[in-house]
């Protein structure tokens, strides 16, 4: 049998350990070709938005294959916690869970995400565990798998803000994200591009300060990323606003 690594390193967890930022790109649509092409550049991860995107589990699996070819870590924002195990079994190594408002919900997330002794994730020898064939020591394998799963949660409503101290005390989270659009709705204030209204700005500051006080990380502390939709818009606008269209067409 080939000496293939049973568990792939999680580049986001590596970056956190090194005090660096992992660099990646976010997609909300299915296109393994884009993942392979961008994977040739100096990116560490691809972020698949399964909450607002259009992915099926089969498509997530194909995206994981494309990412692994290019040595990218796959992280996913999930639609709900019921799909945690299914995404991990496909090969996803980083989870972003939206709308976490209580410690009890976070405890359930950790139980579903990690193998024992950290949680109680079920295991069935899927592709995320390289079908078990290289595994000879399951305790060692489960520890390596746990060590290479990153977990992030989104704080995006007033209930989560009220329970934030309790959530932070539980830990088990690599970094925290403020869902500014949903938080603005929960606060009853407008959300606009650019500068935030004072009430939203103050809420974000309070969350950030509490996370940093316990030595935790916000997403901005550990991630740098581009949004594929913005990249496509800017690329298209570049051609429309310049002579690039004509010069490009002349090549054909």
GROMACS .gro file of C-alpha atoms in nm:
model
  252
    1UNK     CA    1   0.000   0.000   0.000
    2UNK     CA    2   0.120   0.353  -0.075
    3UNK     CA    3   0.243   0.551   0.222
    4UNK     CA    4  -0.027   0.818   0.195
    5UNK     CA    5  -0.100   1.042   0.494
    6UNK     CA    6  -0.419   0.932   0.665
    7UNK     CA    7  -0.496   1.285   0.787
    8UNK     CA    8  -0.417   1.597   0.585
    9UNK     CA    9  -0.274   1.896   0.775
   10UNK     CA   10  -0.522   2.175   0.841
   11UNK     CA   11  -0.349   2.490   0.716
   12UNK     CA   12  -0.573   2.721   0.917
   13UNK     CA   13  -0.478   2.552   1.244
   14UNK     CA   14  -0.115   2.560   1.135
   15UNK     CA   15  -0.137   2.934   1.065
   16UNK     CA   16  -0.296   3.000   1.405
   17UNK     CA   17  -0.020   2.805   1.578
   18UNK     CA   18   0.242   3.008   1.388
   19UNK     CA   19   0.076   3.342   1.459
   20UNK     CA   20   0.009   3.397   1.088
   21UNK     CA   21  -0.296   3.446   0.870
   22UNK     CA   22  -0.414   3.173   0.634
   23UNK     CA   23  -0.498   3.302   0.286
   24UNK     CA   24  -0.795   3.168   0.092
   25UNK     CA   25  -1.096   3.232  -0.127
   26UNK     CA   26  -1.469   3.189  -0.073
   27UNK     CA   27  -1.713   3.029  -0.315
   28UNK     CA   28  -2.092   2.990  -0.303
   29UNK     CA   29  -2.123   2.789  -0.624
   30UNK     CA   30  -2.001   2.452  -0.748
   31UNK     CA   31  -1.696   2.463  -0.973
   32UNK     CA   32  -1.406   2.225  -0.900
   33UNK     CA   33  -1.217   2.374  -1.197
   34UNK     CA   34  -1.191   2.709  -1.020
   35UNK     CA   35  -1.062   2.536  -0.707
   36UNK     CA   36  -0.792   2.356  -0.906
   37UNK     CA   37  -0.690   2.672  -1.093
   38UNK     CA   38  -0.678   2.896  -0.786
   39UNK     CA   39  -0.508   2.615  -0.598
   40UNK     CA   40  -0.206   2.669  -0.821
   41UNK     CA   41  -0.165   3.010  -0.658
   42UNK     CA   42  -0.042   3.073  -0.306
   43UNK     CA   43  -0.367   2.998  -0.127
   44UNK     CA   44  -0.402   2.788   0.186
   45UNK     CA   45  -0.773   2.715   0.189
   46UNK     CA   46  -1.103   2.732   0.003
   47UNK     CA   47  -1.417   2.837   0.190
   48UNK     CA   48  -1.738   2.678   0.060
   49UNK     CA   49  -2.053   2.861   0.169
   50UNK     CA   50  -2.307   2.583   0.217
   51UNK     CA   51  -2.545   2.805   0.413
   52UNK     CA   52  -2.624   3.042   0.128
   53UNK     CA   53  -2.461   2.851  -0.159
   54UNK     CA   54  -2.588   2.578  -0.391
   55UNK     CA   55  -2.382   2.273  -0.296
   56UNK     CA   56  -2.500   1.915  -0.262
   57UNK     CA   57  -2.302   1.667  -0.055
   58UNK     CA   58  -2.176   1.498  -0.372
   59UNK     CA   59  -2.054   1.833  -0.499
   60UNK     CA   60  -1.882   1.904  -0.168
   61UNK     CA   61  -1.701   1.573  -0.205
   62UNK     CA   62  -1.582   1.665  -0.555
   63UNK     CA   63  -1.469   2.006  -0.430
   64UNK     CA   64  -1.268   1.831  -0.159
   65UNK     CA   65  -1.100   1.615  -0.424
   66UNK     CA   66  -1.013   1.922  -0.632
   67UNK     CA   67  -0.877   2.100  -0.325
   68UNK     CA   68  -0.664   1.805  -0.220
   69UNK     CA   69  -0.501   1.796  -0.565
   70UNK     CA   70  -0.389   2.154  -0.503
   71UNK     CA   71  -0.304   2.107  -0.133
   72UNK     CA   72  -0.585   2.331  -0.008
   73UNK     CA   73  -0.772   2.290   0.319
   74UNK     CA   74  -1.150   2.291   0.272
   75UNK     CA   75  -1.365   2.484   0.519
   76UNK     CA   76  -1.744   2.503   0.499
   77UNK     CA   77  -2.009   2.724   0.645
   78UNK     CA   78  -2.287   2.477   0.714
   79UNK     CA   79  -2.664   2.524   0.682
   80UNK     CA   80  -2.725   2.358   1.021
   81UNK     CA   81  -2.554   2.137   1.276
   82UNK     CA   82  -2.736   1.824   1.159
   83UNK     CA   83  -2.503   1.809   0.857
   84UNK     CA   84  -2.173   1.828   1.048
   85UNK     CA   85  -2.082   1.459   1.025
   86UNK     CA   86  -2.183   1.433   0.660
   87UNK     CA   87  -1.954   1.720   0.559
   88UNK     CA   88  -1.662   1.591   0.764
   89UNK     CA   89  -1.704   1.248   0.604
   90UNK     CA   90  -1.676   1.408   0.260
   91UNK     CA   91  -1.332   1.547   0.350
   92UNK     CA   92  -1.409   1.892   0.493
   93UNK     CA   93  -1.158   1.988   0.764
   94UNK     CA   94  -1.289   2.323   0.881
   95UNK     CA   95  -1.639   2.410   1.000
   96UNK     CA   96  -1.807   2.747   1.035
   97UNK     CA   97  -2.138   2.721   1.220
   98UNK     CA   98  -2.381   3.014   1.190
   99UNK     CA   99  -2.631   3.137   1.449
  100UNK     CA  100  -2.470   2.994   1.763
  101UNK     CA  101  -2.656   3.169   2.043
  102UNK     CA  102  -2.609   2.948   2.351
  103UNK     CA  103  -2.346   2.737   2.518
  104UNK     CA  104  -2.575   2.433   2.491
  105UNK     CA  105  -2.574   2.460   2.112
  106UNK     CA  106  -2.194   2.495   2.108
  107UNK     CA  107  -2.160   2.185   2.327
  108UNK     CA  108  -2.372   1.990   2.078
  109UNK     CA  109  -2.157   2.116   1.790
  110UNK     CA  110  -1.837   2.000   1.961
  111UNK     CA  111  -1.991   1.658   2.032
  112UNK     CA  112  -2.078   1.616   1.663
  113UNK     CA  113  -1.746   1.754   1.531
  114UNK     CA  114  -1.477   1.569   1.723
  115UNK     CA  115  -1.394   1.206   1.792
  116UNK     CA  116  -1.355   1.083   2.147
  117UNK     CA  117  -1.237   1.191   2.394
  118UNK     CA  118  -1.310   1.546   2.279
  119UNK     CA  119  -1.654   1.462   2.137
  120UNK     CA  120  -1.860   1.167   2.022
  121UNK     CA  121  -1.842   1.194   1.642
  122UNK     CA  122  -1.949   0.872   1.473
  123UNK     CA  123  -1.696   0.709   1.241
  124UNK     CA  124  -1.759   0.481   0.948
  125UNK     CA  125  -1.440   0.478   0.743
  126UNK     CA  126  -1.539   0.726   0.474
  127UNK     CA  127  -1.314   0.923   0.242
  128UNK     CA  128  -1.251   1.179   0.515
  129UNK     CA  129  -1.066   0.902   0.700
  130UNK     CA  130  -0.913   0.760   0.380
  131UNK     CA  131  -1.152   0.468   0.405
  132UNK     CA  132  -0.965   0.341   0.715
  133UNK     CA  133  -0.722   0.129   0.510
  134UNK     CA  134  -0.405   0.301   0.636
  135UNK     CA  135  -0.538   0.315   0.994
  136UNK     CA  136  -0.375   0.071   1.234
  137UNK     CA  137  -0.412   0.263   1.561
  138UNK     CA  138  -0.757   0.417   1.591
  139UNK     CA  139  -0.681   0.620   1.903
  140UNK     CA  140  -0.386   0.778   1.723
  141UNK     CA  141  -0.597   0.838   1.413
  142UNK     CA  142  -0.881   1.000   1.607
  143UNK     CA  143  -0.638   1.234   1.781
  144UNK     CA  144  -0.475   1.335   1.451
  145UNK     CA  145  -0.815   1.392   1.294
  146UNK     CA  146  -0.930   1.605   1.589
  147UNK     CA  147  -0.610   1.809   1.576
  148UNK     CA  148  -0.671   1.892   1.211
  149UNK     CA  149  -1.031   2.009   1.231
  150UNK     CA  150  -1.083   2.383   1.275
  151UNK     CA  151  -1.405   2.509   1.430
  152UNK     CA  152  -1.547   2.859   1.405
  153UNK     CA  153  -1.883   2.991   1.518
  154UNK     CA  154  -2.078   3.298   1.416
  155UNK     CA  155  -2.217   3.542   1.671
  156UNK     CA  156  -2.504   3.716   1.496
  157UNK     CA  157  -2.793   3.801   1.726
  158UNK     CA  158  -2.866   3.970   2.057
  159UNK     CA  159  -2.924   3.636   2.232
  160UNK     CA  160  -2.569   3.530   2.145
  161UNK     CA  161  -2.440   3.861   2.282
  162UNK     CA  162  -2.624   3.804   2.610
  163UNK     CA  163  -2.477   3.454   2.635
  164UNK     CA  164  -2.132   3.541   2.504
  165UNK     CA  165  -1.947   3.506   2.835
  166UNK     CA  166  -2.090   3.156   2.882
  167UNK     CA  167  -2.009   3.061   2.521
  168UNK     CA  168  -1.651   3.185   2.551
  169UNK     CA  169  -1.602   3.004   2.881
  170UNK     CA  170  -1.671   2.670   2.712
  171UNK     CA  171  -1.395   2.721   2.454
  172UNK     CA  172  -1.322   2.454   2.190
  173UNK     CA  173  -1.345   2.722   1.918
  174UNK     CA  174  -1.052   2.823   1.696
  175UNK     CA  175  -1.195   3.159   1.592
  176UNK     CA  176  -1.514   3.362   1.612
  177UNK     CA  177  -1.702   3.549   1.340
  178UNK     CA  178  -1.950   3.833   1.375
  179UNK     CA  179  -2.239   3.797   1.130
  180UNK     CA  180  -2.283   4.171   1.088
  181UNK     CA  181  -2.587   4.160   0.857
  182UNK     CA  182  -2.793   3.934   1.083
  183UNK     CA  183  -2.668   4.108   1.396
  184UNK     CA  184  -2.785   4.441   1.254
  185UNK     CA  185  -3.130   4.294   1.193
  186UNK     CA  186  -3.141   4.155   1.546
  187UNK     CA  187  -3.041   4.494   1.685
  188UNK     CA  188  -3.299   4.667   1.466
  189UNK     CA  189  -3.046   4.894   1.297
  190UNK     CA  190  -2.964   4.944   0.927
  191UNK     CA  191  -2.673   4.757   0.770
  192UNK     CA  192  -2.494   4.942   0.493
  193UNK     CA  193  -2.177   4.886   0.295
  194UNK     CA  194  -1.881   5.071   0.433
  195UNK     CA  195  -1.896   5.231   0.777
  196UNK     CA  196  -2.128   5.062   1.028
  197UNK     CA  197  -2.390   5.257   1.221
  198UNK     CA  198  -2.269   5.337   1.575
  199UNK     CA  199  -2.487   5.077   1.753
  200UNK     CA  200  -2.364   4.795   1.529
  201UNK     CA  201  -2.005   4.919   1.549
  202UNK     CA  202  -2.022   4.918   1.929
  203UNK     CA  203  -2.171   4.565   1.937
  204UNK     CA  204  -1.892   4.434   1.714
  205UNK     CA  205  -1.633   4.605   1.932
  206UNK     CA  206  -1.778   4.449   2.248
  207UNK     CA  207  -1.767   4.101   2.094
  208UNK     CA  208  -1.412   4.148   1.968
  209UNK     CA  209  -1.291   4.281   2.302
  210UNK     CA  210  -1.439   3.988   2.495
  211UNK     CA  211  -1.289   3.733   2.255
  212UNK     CA  212  -0.946   3.895   2.274
  213UNK     CA  213  -0.967   3.923   2.653
  214UNK     CA  214  -0.975   3.542   2.684
  215UNK     CA  215  -0.692   3.505   2.431
  216UNK     CA  216  -0.928   3.401   2.152
  217UNK     CA  217  -0.919   3.489   1.784
  218UNK     CA  218  -1.159   3.670   1.555
  219UNK     CA  219  -1.175   3.564   1.191
  220UNK     CA  220  -0.985   3.878   1.089
  221UNK     CA  221  -0.701   3.767   1.315
  222UNK     CA  222  -0.649   3.436   1.135
  223UNK     CA  223  -0.798   3.460   0.783
  224UNK     CA  224  -0.738   3.663   0.470
  225UNK     CA  225  -0.974   3.585   0.184
  226UNK     CA  226  -1.124   3.705  -0.136
  227UNK     CA  227  -1.484   3.651  -0.237
  228UNK     CA  228  -1.512   3.481  -0.571
  229UNK     CA  229  -1.821   3.680  -0.671
  230UNK     CA  230  -1.635   4.008  -0.614
  231UNK     CA  231  -1.332   3.879  -0.804
  232UNK     CA  232  -1.556   3.788  -1.102
  233UNK     CA  233  -1.732   4.126  -1.095
  234UNK     CA  234  -1.402   4.315  -1.084
  235UNK     CA  235  -1.252   4.102  -1.362
  236UNK     CA  236  -1.554   4.157  -1.586
  237UNK     CA  237  -1.555   4.531  -1.513
  238UNK     CA  238  -1.185   4.553  -1.595
  239UNK     CA  239  -1.251   4.421  -1.944
  240UNK     CA  240  -1.550   4.648  -1.996
  241UNK     CA  241  -1.368   4.959  -1.877
  242UNK     CA  242  -1.047   4.911  -2.074
  243UNK     CA  243  -0.911   4.817  -2.413
  244UNK     CA  244  -0.848   4.469  -2.282
  245UNK     CA  245  -1.157   4.332  -2.458
  246UNK     CA  246  -1.030   4.432  -2.803
  247UNK     CA  247  -0.671   4.328  -2.737
  248UNK     CA  248  -0.787   3.995  -2.597
  249UNK     CA  249  -1.015   3.934  -2.898
  250UNK     CA  250  -0.728   4.001  -3.141
  251UNK     CA  251  -0.549   3.695  -3.008
  252UNK     CA  252  -0.820   3.481  -3.159
   0.00000   0.00000   0.00000
